[in-house]
Amino acid sequence: VVVLAASSGGGLVAYADSQPDQPQGFKKKKVVVLGTGWAGTTFLRNLDSKLYDVQVISPRNYFAFTPLLPSVTCGTVEPRSVVEPIRRILEKKGGDFKFWEAECFKIDPANKKIHCRSNVETNLDGNGEFLVDYDYLVVAVGARSNTFNTPGVTENCHFLKEVEDAQKIRRSVMDCFEKASLPYLNEEERKKNLHFVVVGGGPTGVEFAAELHDFVTEDLSKLYPSIQHLVKISLIEAADHILTMFDKRITNFAEDKFGRDGIDVKTGYKVVKVSKDAITMQNPATGDIAVPYGMAVWSTGIGTRPFVVDFMKQIGQANRRVLATDEWLRVRECDDVYAVGDCATINQRRVMEDISEIFRVADKDKSGTLTVKEIQDILEDIYVRYPQVKLYMESKQMNGIADLIRTGKGDTEKESVDLSIEEFKKALSLVDSQVKNLPATAQVAAQQGQYLATCFNKMQAAEENPEGPIRIRGEGRHRFNPFRYRHLGQFAPLGGEQTAAQLPGDWVSIGHSSQWLWYSVYATKQISWRTRALVISDWGRRFIFGRDSSG
Ligand code: FAD
Ligand code: MG
Ligand code: MG
Ligand code: MG
Ligand code: MG
């Protein structure tokens, strides 16, 4: 049975700021947060720390601003400038936080405990392991790089996920130039050392290739004049185009620009093997080709961390690839565990599963048919609960409620506009094809962290006043509107002070002006005034003195 919230529009009851004084002996609930990345840190920054006893566990004691990692690979921005110690973030907030630098290696949902291992082995039996209890667990551990079991990738390729990776890449680029300069090498060997291969034509791979190209042409060409003509950058992508998640105009512009820059874009090639000296790729037309290389960066695919896979087995999600949550970010089939960011995906409920119940609620006068007004009245609530309906209504197929009714009728001539249940089903039959998984981005992770913190801050009040747009039996009480993602746009820096930007409403802008937009957005998004100052001064230093090439 669908129960509509008392106040339609689905808003939450405003929660008074003042917390009633807790009774003596009241024990705060324990919230354990795994991970200090985008999702975990945003959750912590927005959580009302007076309400909970919070413990944070992460193998690294800092937050990293990942969008600037490609800039760190070539020294455009220094590693220090993109990280902020988590203790500093927590201290600034004040309240009841504890941080343990350790890695969770097992979740035990039956006993509400997590097993952790510190990287410094200090306890008595020397294995560094300890247990932590939770009342609520927030899993925000991100994803791991995925090699798709391609032989030799782990041993021979760089990844670009963490700050350390970016630093290693930078040293490796310099090593390749120094090696290629040694006196006893022949031309072939010099060429091999100066062949830089990027696997993966997504935003990260493309940005890294562009950054490397700028580094080579703007800075290194002056320092290594005798070998600079031997440098080659290849970008390998299995699909037919690079940047496929962007508008076609951006993809075309990027491919053309890289062509002019001399970056060899190899689309339709799949890397099948990487050895110490050569990278083997495959294309139906050419078969296998092995090319010698100096350095390779693997920048494609993400996967689930092993301890999360183990957790999924325990809770009956063994057949899934990614941990599934409901639209409220609660892990499915597991009480009091939430998951946010790259480590999880929202299992969006299908309209067709609930269609009869939606119809019953919409049909306020119990006439057995829906009038235009009845549809209008429920549409906003449906949008909140089933975002795919909004996407569908805004898609090219649809032009407002009139079209929806016409689709249901399958006939534009009919007199009556009221929809029967069968016609209502028909009208919405294509809607679920609009269900999309959210991308693995900082933007999604941060919005989820913020949303979940809001839920936690209002949990007590919400328990007393359960509310939400549409409640379905068997799903438990819905305390809040489900999570709703707002896409604010995406950048693709392409080098040479040019950036492509795709903003909401398919607004596309490419060139130097979007580069300035990029600078200002990324300066604004910095987590503290300290990192903001550092990043801006790194940019200034780069403009004046160029990038540093020692290392
Ligand atoms: P992460 O930020 O990866 O955080 C995971 C946290 O969990 C880390 O603190 C990690 O140390 C910790 N952890 C790992 N294992 C354990 C464990 N066993 N126990 C406890 N803690 C653990 N997105 C954008 O929107 N825009 C961009 O421009 C952009 N650029 C990117 C550039 C690069 C090079 C990369 C790698 C990513 C980029 N992204 C970008 C994607 C974005 O960084 C991710 O989507 C985002 O970091 C996901 O946040 P998260 O909190 O889920 O995971
Ligand atoms: Mg995180
Ligand atoms: Mg991060
Ligand atoms: Mg996700
Ligand atoms: Mg009716």
Coordinates of C-alpha atoms and ligand atoms in Angstrom, one line a residue:
V1 CA 0.0 0.0 0.0
V2 CA 1.3 3.4 -0.9
V3 CA 0.8 6.0 1.7
L4 CA 1.3 9.6 0.7
A5 CA 2.9 11.9 3.2
A6 CA 0.6 14.1 5.2
S7 CA 2.0 17.2 3.5
S8 CA 2.4 16.6 -0.1
G9 CA 5.4 18.1 -1.8
G10 CA 7.3 15.7 0.3
G11 CA 9.2 18.2 2.4
L12 CA 10.7 17.4 5.7
V13 CA 9.3 18.8 8.9
A14 CA 11.7 21.6 9.7
Y15 CA 13.8 20.5 12.6
A16 CA 14.4 23.0 15.4
D17 CA 18.0 23.9 15.8
S18 CA 18.0 23.6 19.5
Q19 CA 18.6 20.1 20.8
P20 CA 16.7 19.2 23.9
D21 CA 19.2 18.6 26.7
Q22 CA 20.0 14.9 26.8
P23 CA 19.0 13.1 30.0
Q24 CA 21.7 12.1 32.4
G25 CA 23.3 8.8 31.5
F26 CA 22.1 9.1 27.9
K27 CA 24.5 7.3 25.7
K28 CA 25.2 8.7 22.3
K29 CA 24.9 6.3 19.4
K30 CA 28.3 5.2 17.9
V31 CA 28.8 6.2 14.3
V32 CA 31.8 4.6 12.5
V33 CA 32.9 6.1 9.2
L34 CA 35.2 4.1 6.9
G35 CA 37.2 6.3 4.6
T36 CA 38.4 9.9 4.4
G37 CA 37.8 10.5 0.7
W38 CA 35.2 12.7 -0.9
A39 CA 32.2 10.9 0.5
G40 CA 33.5 10.2 4.0
T41 CA 35.0 13.7 4.5
T42 CA 31.9 15.5 3.3
F43 CA 29.7 13.4 5.6
L44 CA 31.9 14.3 8.6
R45 CA 32.0 18.0 7.7
N46 CA 28.2 18.1 7.7
L47 CA 27.5 15.8 10.6
D48 CA 26.2 17.5 13.8
S49 CA 28.9 16.1 16.1
K50 CA 27.0 16.8 19.2
L51 CA 24.5 14.1 18.4
Y52 CA 26.9 11.1 18.0
D53 CA 30.0 9.5 19.2
V54 CA 32.0 9.4 15.9
Q55 CA 35.0 7.2 15.0
V56 CA 36.7 7.6 11.7
I57 CA 38.9 4.8 10.3
S58 CA 41.0 5.2 7.2
P59 CA 44.5 4.0 6.1
R60 CA 45.4 7.6 5.2
N61 CA 45.0 10.4 7.6
Y62 CA 44.2 13.1 5.0
F63 CA 41.6 14.1 2.4
A64 CA 42.9 14.3 -1.1
F65 CA 41.4 16.7 -3.7
T66 CA 41.5 14.1 -6.6
P67 CA 40.5 16.5 -9.4
L68 CA 44.0 18.1 -9.1
L69 CA 45.9 14.8 -9.1
P70 CA 46.6 14.9 -12.9
S71 CA 48.2 18.3 -12.2
V72 CA 50.4 16.7 -9.6
T73 CA 51.8 14.2 -12.1
C74 CA 53.7 16.9 -13.9
G75 CA 54.4 19.2 -11.0
T76 CA 51.9 21.9 -12.0
V77 CA 50.6 21.6 -8.5
E78 CA 52.6 20.3 -5.5
P79 CA 51.3 17.2 -3.6
R80 CA 51.1 19.1 -0.4
S81 CA 48.6 21.5 -1.9
V82 CA 46.0 18.9 -2.7
V83 CA 45.8 17.3 0.7
E84 CA 44.3 18.3 4.0
P85 CA 44.9 16.4 7.3
I86 CA 41.7 14.8 8.5
R87 CA 42.5 15.7 12.1
R88 CA 42.6 19.3 11.1
I89 CA 39.2 19.1 9.4
L90 CA 37.7 17.4 12.5
E91 CA 39.4 19.7 14.9
K92 CA 38.0 22.7 13.1
K93 CA 34.5 21.3 13.5
G94 CA 34.9 20.6 17.2
G95 CA 32.9 17.9 18.9
D96 CA 33.2 14.2 19.6
F97 CA 35.4 12.7 16.9
K98 CA 38.1 10.0 17.0
F99 CA 40.4 9.0 14.2
W100 CA 42.2 5.7 13.8
E101 CA 44.8 5.3 11.0
A102 CA 44.0 1.8 10.0
E103 CA 42.4 -0.3 7.4
C104 CA 39.1 -2.2 7.8
F105 CA 39.5 -5.7 6.6
K106 CA 36.2 -7.2 7.7
I107 CA 32.7 -6.1 8.4
D108 CA 30.7 -8.3 10.8
P109 CA 27.1 -7.0 10.5
A110 CA 25.7 -9.8 12.7
N111 CA 27.6 -8.5 15.7
K112 CA 27.9 -4.9 14.6
K113 CA 31.6 -4.9 14.7
I114 CA 34.4 -4.1 12.3
H115 CA 37.8 -5.6 12.2
C116 CA 40.7 -3.2 11.6
R117 CA 44.4 -3.4 11.1
S118 CA 46.8 -0.6 11.7
N119 CA 49.8 -0.2 9.5
V120 CA 52.0 0.3 12.5
E121 CA 52.2 -2.9 14.4
T122 CA 52.0 -1.7 18.0
N123 CA 49.8 -3.9 20.0
L124 CA 51.1 -6.8 22.2
D125 CA 50.9 -9.7 19.8
G126 CA 52.2 -7.4 17.1
N127 CA 49.6 -7.9 14.4
G128 CA 48.1 -4.4 14.8
E129 CA 44.6 -5.7 14.7
F130 CA 41.6 -4.3 16.7
L131 CA 37.8 -4.4 16.8
V132 CA 35.4 -1.5 16.7
D133 CA 31.7 -1.6 17.6
Y134 CA 29.2 0.5 15.8
D135 CA 25.5 1.4 16.1
Y136 CA 25.6 2.9 12.6
L137 CA 28.3 2.2 10.0
V138 CA 29.0 4.5 7.0
V139 CA 31.0 2.7 4.4
A140 CA 32.9 5.3 2.2
V141 CA 35.9 3.4 1.1
G142 CA 35.9 4.3 -2.6
A143 CA 36.9 1.9 -5.3
R144 CA 40.1 0.2 -6.4
S145 CA 41.7 0.3 -9.8
N146 CA 40.6 -2.5 -12.0
T147 CA 43.0 -4.2 -14.4
F148 CA 40.3 -6.6 -15.6
N149 CA 43.0 -9.3 -15.0
T150 CA 45.0 -8.1 -17.9
P151 CA 48.4 -9.8 -17.5
G152 CA 51.3 -7.6 -16.5
V153 CA 49.3 -4.5 -15.7
T154 CA 49.8 -4.5 -11.9
E155 CA 53.6 -5.1 -12.3
N156 CA 54.3 -2.7 -15.1
C157 CA 51.8 0.1 -15.2
H158 CA 51.3 3.1 -13.0
F159 CA 47.8 3.8 -11.6
L160 CA 46.5 7.3 -10.9
K161 CA 44.3 7.1 -7.9
E162 CA 46.2 8.4 -4.9
V163 CA 48.7 11.2 -4.2
E164 CA 51.5 8.7 -4.0
D165 CA 50.6 7.5 -7.5
A166 CA 50.9 11.0 -8.9
Q167 CA 54.3 11.5 -7.3
K168 CA 55.6 8.2 -8.7
I169 CA 54.4 9.1 -12.1
R170 CA 56.2 12.4 -11.9
R171 CA 59.5 10.7 -10.9
S172 CA 59.0 8.1 -13.6
V173 CA 58.6 10.7 -16.4
M174 CA 61.8 12.4 -15.3
D175 CA 63.6 9.0 -15.2
C176 CA 62.5 8.3 -18.7
F177 CA 64.0 11.6 -19.9
E178 CA 67.2 11.1 -18.1
K179 CA 67.5 7.5 -19.3
A180 CA 66.9 8.5 -22.9
S181 CA 69.7 11.1 -22.5
L182 CA 72.4 8.6 -21.6
P183 CA 75.3 8.5 -24.0
Y184 CA 75.4 4.8 -24.8
L185 CA 71.8 4.4 -26.1
N186 CA 70.9 4.1 -29.7
E187 CA 68.0 6.0 -31.3
E188 CA 65.6 3.0 -30.9
E189 CA 66.3 2.8 -27.2
R190 CA 65.9 6.5 -26.8
K191 CA 62.5 6.4 -28.6
K192 CA 61.3 3.5 -26.4
N193 CA 62.1 5.4 -23.2
L194 CA 60.3 8.4 -24.5
H195 CA 57.1 6.6 -25.5
F196 CA 54.5 7.4 -22.9
V197 CA 51.3 5.3 -23.0
V198 CA 48.0 6.2 -21.4
V199 CA 45.5 3.4 -21.2
G200 CA 41.9 4.7 -21.0
G201 CA 40.3 7.7 -22.8
G202 CA 38.1 8.8 -19.9
P203 CA 38.4 12.2 -18.2
T204 CA 41.4 11.2 -16.1
G205 CA 43.4 9.6 -18.9
V206 CA 42.7 12.4 -21.2
E207 CA 43.6 15.1 -18.7
F208 CA 46.8 13.3 -17.8
A209 CA 47.8 13.0 -21.5
A210 CA 47.1 16.7 -22.0
E211 CA 49.1 17.6 -18.9
L212 CA 52.0 15.5 -20.0
H213 CA 52.0 17.0 -23.4
D214 CA 52.1 20.5 -21.9
F215 CA 54.9 19.5 -19.6
V216 CA 57.0 18.1 -22.5
T217 CA 56.4 21.0 -24.9
E218 CA 56.5 23.9 -22.5
D219 CA 59.2 22.8 -20.1
L220 CA 61.1 19.7 -21.0
S221 CA 61.8 20.5 -24.6
K222 CA 64.0 23.4 -23.4
L223 CA 66.0 21.1 -21.1
Y224 CA 66.3 18.1 -23.4
P225 CA 66.6 19.8 -26.8
S226 CA 68.5 16.9 -28.4
I227 CA 65.9 14.2 -27.7
Q228 CA 62.6 16.2 -27.6
H229 CA 61.7 15.2 -31.2
L230 CA 61.7 11.5 -30.1
V231 CA 58.9 12.0 -27.5
K232 CA 55.7 10.2 -28.3
I233 CA 52.4 10.2 -26.2
S234 CA 49.8 7.5 -27.0
L235 CA 46.3 7.3 -25.7
I236 CA 44.7 3.9 -26.1
E237 CA 40.9 3.5 -25.8
A238 CA 38.8 0.4 -26.4
A239 CA 35.7 2.3 -27.4
D240 CA 35.3 4.2 -30.7
H241 CA 35.8 7.6 -29.1
I242 CA 37.5 9.2 -26.1
L243 CA 35.5 11.1 -23.5
T244 CA 32.3 9.2 -24.4
M245 CA 30.5 10.5 -21.3
F246 CA 30.7 14.0 -22.7
D247 CA 28.7 15.8 -25.4
K248 CA 29.7 14.8 -29.0
R249 CA 31.1 18.3 -29.6
I250 CA 33.6 18.0 -26.8
T251 CA 34.6 14.5 -27.9
N252 CA 35.3 15.8 -31.4
F253 CA 37.1 18.9 -30.2
A254 CA 39.3 16.8 -27.9
E255 CA 40.2 14.3 -30.7
D256 CA 41.0 17.0 -33.1
K257 CA 43.1 19.0 -30.6
F258 CA 45.1 15.9 -29.6
G259 CA 45.6 15.1 -33.3
R260 CA 47.1 18.6 -33.9
D261 CA 49.2 18.3 -30.7
G262 CA 50.7 15.0 -32.0
I263 CA 49.2 12.8 -29.3
D264 CA 48.5 9.5 -31.0
V265 CA 44.9 8.6 -30.1
K266 CA 44.3 4.9 -30.7
T267 CA 40.6 4.3 -30.4
G268 CA 39.1 0.8 -30.9
Y269 CA 42.2 -0.8 -29.4
K270 CA 42.1 -3.1 -26.3
V271 CA 45.2 -3.6 -24.3
V272 CA 45.6 -7.4 -23.7
K273 CA 49.1 -7.7 -22.2
V274 CA 51.8 -5.5 -20.7
S275 CA 55.4 -6.7 -20.3
K276 CA 58.4 -4.8 -19.0
D277 CA 59.3 -3.6 -22.5
A278 CA 56.2 -3.7 -24.6
I279 CA 52.5 -3.1 -24.4
T280 CA 50.3 -5.4 -26.6
M281 CA 47.0 -4.2 -28.0
Q282 CA 44.4 -5.7 -30.1
N283 CA 42.1 -4.5 -32.8
P284 CA 39.9 -6.7 -35.0
A285 CA 41.5 -5.3 -38.2
T286 CA 45.2 -5.4 -37.2
G287 CA 45.3 -8.3 -34.7
D288 CA 47.8 -8.0 -31.9
I289 CA 50.5 -5.3 -32.0
A290 CA 53.2 -4.9 -29.5
V291 CA 54.8 -1.5 -29.0
P292 CA 57.8 -0.7 -26.9
Y293 CA 57.2 1.9 -24.3
G294 CA 59.0 3.8 -21.5
M295 CA 56.2 4.4 -19.1
A296 CA 52.5 3.4 -19.0
V297 CA 49.6 4.7 -16.9
W298 CA 46.6 2.5 -16.5
S299 CA 43.6 4.8 -16.1
T300 CA 40.6 2.7 -16.9
G301 CA 38.1 0.8 -14.8
I302 CA 37.3 0.7 -11.1
G303 CA 36.4 -2.3 -9.0
T304 CA 35.1 -3.3 -5.6
R305 CA 37.6 -3.7 -2.7
P306 CA 38.0 -7.3 -1.6
F307 CA 36.7 -6.8 2.0
V308 CA 33.6 -5.2 0.5
V309 CA 33.1 -8.2 -1.8
D310 CA 33.3 -10.4 1.3
F311 CA 30.7 -8.2 3.1
M312 CA 28.4 -8.5 0.0
K313 CA 28.6 -12.3 0.3
Q314 CA 27.6 -12.1 3.9
I315 CA 24.5 -10.1 3.2
G316 CA 23.3 -11.9 0.1
Q317 CA 24.7 -9.6 -2.5
A318 CA 27.2 -12.2 -3.8
N319 CA 25.9 -12.0 -7.4
R320 CA 26.4 -8.3 -7.7
R321 CA 29.4 -6.4 -8.9
V322 CA 29.0 -3.3 -6.7
L323 CA 27.5 -3.0 -3.2
A324 CA 23.8 -1.9 -3.6
T325 CA 22.0 0.6 -1.5
D326 CA 18.4 1.8 -1.6
E327 CA 17.6 5.4 -2.6
W328 CA 18.2 6.4 1.0
L329 CA 21.8 5.1 0.8
R330 CA 21.0 2.2 3.2
V331 CA 22.8 -1.0 2.3
R332 CA 20.2 -3.4 1.1
E333 CA 19.4 -6.3 3.5
C334 CA 21.6 -4.9 6.2
D335 CA 20.3 -2.8 9.1
D336 CA 22.2 0.3 10.1
V337 CA 24.8 0.2 7.5
Y338 CA 25.0 3.0 4.9
A339 CA 27.3 3.2 1.8
V340 CA 28.2 6.4 -0.1
G341 CA 30.5 7.3 -3.0
D342 CA 32.4 5.0 -5.4
C343 CA 32.1 1.9 -3.3
A344 CA 28.3 1.6 -3.8
T345 CA 25.6 2.1 -6.3
I346 CA 21.9 3.0 -5.8
N347 CA 19.5 0.2 -6.7
Q348 CA 16.8 2.5 -8.1
R349 CA 13.3 1.1 -7.6
R350 CA 11.3 0.5 -10.8
V351 CA 8.1 2.3 -11.4
M352 CA 6.5 -0.8 -12.9
E353 CA 7.0 -2.7 -9.7
D354 CA 4.8 -0.2 -7.9
I355 CA 2.5 1.0 -10.7
S356 CA -0.8 -0.3 -9.2
E357 CA 0.0 1.3 -5.9
I358 CA 0.9 4.6 -7.4
F359 CA -2.3 4.5 -9.4
R360 CA -4.3 3.9 -6.2
V361 CA -2.8 6.8 -4.4
A362 CA -3.1 9.1 -7.4
D363 CA -6.8 8.2 -7.8
K364 CA -7.9 10.4 -4.9
D365 CA -11.6 10.3 -5.8
K366 CA -11.5 6.5 -6.2
S367 CA -13.1 6.8 -9.6
G368 CA -10.9 4.1 -11.1
T369 CA -9.5 6.6 -13.6
L370 CA -7.0 9.4 -13.4
T371 CA -7.8 12.9 -14.5
V372 CA -5.2 15.4 -15.7
K373 CA -5.4 17.1 -12.3
E374 CA -4.9 13.9 -10.4
I375 CA -1.8 13.1 -12.5
Q376 CA -0.5 16.7 -12.0
D377 CA -1.0 16.4 -8.3
I378 CA 1.1 13.3 -7.8
L379 CA 3.8 14.0 -10.4
E380 CA 6.1 16.0 -8.1
D381 CA 6.0 13.2 -5.5
I382 CA 6.7 10.6 -8.2
Y383 CA 9.7 12.6 -9.4
V384 CA 11.2 12.5 -6.0
R385 CA 10.7 8.8 -5.5
Y386 CA 11.4 7.7 -9.1
P387 CA 13.9 10.2 -10.7
Q388 CA 13.6 8.2 -14.0
V389 CA 10.1 9.6 -14.5
K390 CA 11.5 13.2 -14.4
L391 CA 14.2 12.2 -16.9
Y392 CA 11.5 10.6 -19.1
M393 CA 9.2 13.6 -19.0
E394 CA 12.1 15.9 -19.9
S395 CA 13.4 13.7 -22.7
K396 CA 12.8 14.3 -26.3
Q397 CA 10.1 11.6 -26.5
M398 CA 7.8 13.6 -24.1
N399 CA 6.3 17.0 -24.2
G400 CA 4.4 17.4 -20.9
I401 CA 1.4 15.6 -19.4
A402 CA -0.6 15.8 -22.7
D403 CA 2.0 13.6 -24.4
L404 CA 1.9 11.2 -21.4
I405 CA -1.8 10.8 -21.7
R406 CA -1.6 10.4 -25.5
T407 CA 0.9 7.7 -25.0
G408 CA -1.4 5.9 -22.6
K409 CA -4.4 6.2 -24.9
G410 CA -2.4 5.2 -27.9
D411 CA -5.0 7.4 -29.7
T412 CA -5.2 11.1 -29.9
E413 CA -8.8 11.2 -31.0
K414 CA -10.5 9.9 -27.9
E415 CA -12.9 12.1 -26.1
S416 CA -12.2 11.4 -22.5
V417 CA -8.7 12.3 -21.1
D418 CA -9.0 10.1 -18.0
L419 CA -6.6 7.2 -17.8
S420 CA -7.5 3.8 -16.7
I421 CA -5.0 1.7 -14.9
E422 CA -4.1 -0.2 -18.1
E423 CA -3.6 3.2 -19.9
F424 CA -1.6 4.5 -17.0
K425 CA 0.7 1.5 -17.2
K426 CA 1.1 2.0 -21.0
A427 CA 1.9 5.7 -20.5
L428 CA 4.7 4.9 -18.2
S429 CA 5.9 1.6 -19.8
L430 CA 9.1 3.1 -21.1
V431 CA 10.0 5.1 -18.0
D432 CA 12.2 2.5 -16.4
S433 CA 14.6 2.5 -19.4
Q434 CA 15.6 5.9 -18.1
V435 CA 17.1 4.4 -14.9
K436 CA 20.8 5.4 -14.9
N437 CA 23.6 4.5 -12.5
L438 CA 25.3 7.6 -11.2
P439 CA 28.8 8.2 -12.3
A440 CA 31.8 7.5 -10.0
T441 CA 32.7 11.1 -9.4
A442 CA 33.6 13.4 -6.5
Q443 CA 30.5 15.3 -7.2
V444 CA 28.2 12.3 -6.6
A445 CA 30.3 11.2 -3.6
A446 CA 30.2 14.6 -1.9
Q447 CA 26.5 15.1 -2.5
Q448 CA 25.8 11.7 -1.0
G449 CA 28.0 12.4 2.0
Q450 CA 26.1 15.7 2.6
Y451 CA 22.7 14.1 2.1
L452 CA 23.5 11.3 4.6
A453 CA 24.8 13.8 7.2
T454 CA 21.5 15.7 6.9
C455 CA 19.6 12.4 7.5
F456 CA 21.7 11.6 10.5
N457 CA 21.3 15.1 11.9
K458 CA 17.5 14.8 11.7
M459 CA 17.2 11.1 12.6
Q460 CA 15.7 11.6 16.0
A461 CA 13.1 14.1 14.9
A462 CA 12.3 12.0 11.8
E463 CA 11.7 8.9 13.9
E464 CA 9.1 10.8 15.7
N465 CA 7.6 12.2 12.5
P466 CA 8.1 9.7 9.7
E467 CA 7.6 11.5 6.5
G468 CA 8.4 11.0 2.8
P469 CA 6.8 11.3 -0.5
I470 CA 5.5 7.8 -1.2
R471 CA 5.8 4.9 1.2
I472 CA 5.6 1.4 0.1
R473 CA 4.9 -1.5 2.5
G474 CA 7.8 -3.8 3.2
E475 CA 10.4 -1.0 2.8
G476 CA 10.2 0.2 6.3
R477 CA 9.4 3.7 7.4
H478 CA 10.8 6.4 5.1
R479 CA 12.0 9.2 7.2
F480 CA 13.3 11.4 4.4
N481 CA 13.0 12.1 0.8
P482 CA 15.4 9.8 -1.1
F483 CA 18.8 11.0 -2.3
R484 CA 18.5 13.1 -5.4
Y485 CA 21.6 13.9 -7.5
R486 CA 22.0 17.4 -8.9
H487 CA 24.5 17.4 -11.8
L488 CA 26.4 20.7 -11.8
G489 CA 28.4 20.1 -14.9
Q490 CA 31.8 18.6 -15.7
F491 CA 35.1 19.8 -17.0
A492 CA 37.6 18.1 -19.3
P493 CA 41.0 20.0 -19.3
L494 CA 42.6 19.4 -22.7
G495 CA 46.0 21.2 -22.3
G496 CA 47.3 24.4 -23.7
E497 CA 45.1 26.4 -21.3
Q498 CA 42.0 25.1 -23.0
T499 CA 39.3 23.3 -21.2
A500 CA 35.9 21.8 -22.3
A501 CA 33.0 22.4 -20.0
Q502 CA 29.7 20.7 -20.1
L503 CA 27.2 22.5 -17.9
P504 CA 23.6 21.5 -17.0
G505 CA 21.1 21.9 -19.8
D506 CA 23.7 20.6 -22.3
W507 CA 25.5 23.9 -22.3
V508 CA 28.9 23.3 -23.9
S509 CA 31.8 25.7 -23.8
I510 CA 35.3 25.0 -25.0
G511 CA 38.5 27.0 -25.0
H512 CA 40.4 29.5 -23.0
S513 CA 37.4 31.1 -21.3
S514 CA 36.4 27.7 -19.8
Q515 CA 40.0 27.2 -18.6
W516 CA 39.5 30.3 -16.5
L517 CA 36.1 29.0 -15.3
W518 CA 38.0 25.8 -14.4
Y519 CA 40.6 27.7 -12.4
S520 CA 38.0 29.6 -10.5
V521 CA 35.8 26.6 -9.8
Y522 CA 38.7 24.5 -8.5
A523 CA 40.0 27.3 -6.4
T524 CA 36.5 27.8 -4.9
K525 CA 36.0 24.1 -4.2
Q526 CA 39.2 23.8 -2.1
I527 CA 38.6 22.3 1.3
S528 CA 40.4 25.0 3.3
W529 CA 41.9 28.5 2.9
R530 CA 45.3 26.9 3.3
T531 CA 45.0 24.5 0.3
R532 CA 43.4 27.3 -1.7
A533 CA 46.3 29.6 -1.1
L534 CA 48.8 26.8 -1.9
V535 CA 47.0 25.8 -5.1
I536 CA 46.7 29.3 -6.4
S537 CA 50.4 30.0 -5.6
D538 CA 51.4 26.8 -7.4
W539 CA 49.5 28.0 -10.5
G540 CA 51.2 31.4 -10.3
R541 CA 54.6 29.9 -9.9
R542 CA 54.0 27.7 -12.9
F543 CA 53.0 30.7 -15.0
I544 CA 56.1 32.6 -14.1
F545 CA 58.8 29.9 -13.7
G546 CA 57.3 26.9 -15.4
R547 CA 57.2 23.4 -13.9
D548 CA 60.1 21.9 -11.9
S549 CA 61.9 19.1 -13.6
S550 CA 64.1 17.7 -10.9
G551 CA 63.2 14.3 -9.5
Ligands
FAD1 P1 37.8 8.1 -2.3 O1 37.7 9.5 -2.4 O2 38.6 7.2 -3.1 O3 38.0 7.8 -0.7 C1 38.1 6.5 -0.2 C2 38.7 6.5 1.2 O4 38.6 5.2 1.8 C3 40.1 6.9 1.2 O5 40.4 7.8 2.3 C4 40.8 5.6 1.4 O6 42.1 5.7 2.1 C5 39.8 4.9 2.3 N1 39.9 3.4 2.4 C6 40.3 2.6 1.4 N2 40.3 1.3 1.8 C7 39.9 1.4 3.1 C8 39.6 0.4 4.1 N3 39.8 -0.9 3.9 N4 39.2 0.8 5.4 C9 39.0 2.1 5.6 N5 39.2 3.1 4.7 C10 39.6 2.7 3.5 N6 35.6 13.3 -9.8 C11 35.0 14.5 -10.2 O7 33.8 14.7 -9.9 N7 35.7 15.5 -10.9 C12 37.0 15.3 -11.2 O8 37.6 16.2 -11.8 C13 37.6 14.1 -10.8 N8 38.9 13.9 -11.2 C14 39.6 12.8 -10.7 C15 40.9 12.6 -11.0 C16 41.6 11.4 -10.6 C17 43.0 11.3 -10.9 C18 40.9 10.4 -9.9 C19 41.5 9.2 -9.4 C20 39.5 10.6 -9.6 C21 38.8 11.8 -10.0 N9 37.5 11.9 -9.8 C22 36.9 13.1 -10.1 C23 36.7 10.9 -9.1 C24 36.6 11.1 -7.6 O9 37.9 11.3 -7.1 C25 36.0 9.9 -7.0 O10 34.7 9.7 -7.5 C26 35.8 10.2 -5.5 O11 37.1 10.2 -4.9 C27 35.0 9.1 -4.8 O12 34.9 9.4 -3.4 P2 34.9 8.3 -2.3 O13 34.8 8.9 -1.0 O14 33.8 7.3 -2.7 O15 36.2 7.5 -2.5
MG2 MG 35.3 8.5 1.3
MG3 MG 39.1 11.5 -2.4
MG4 MG 28.4 5.4 -6.2
MG5 MG -9.9 9.6 -10.4

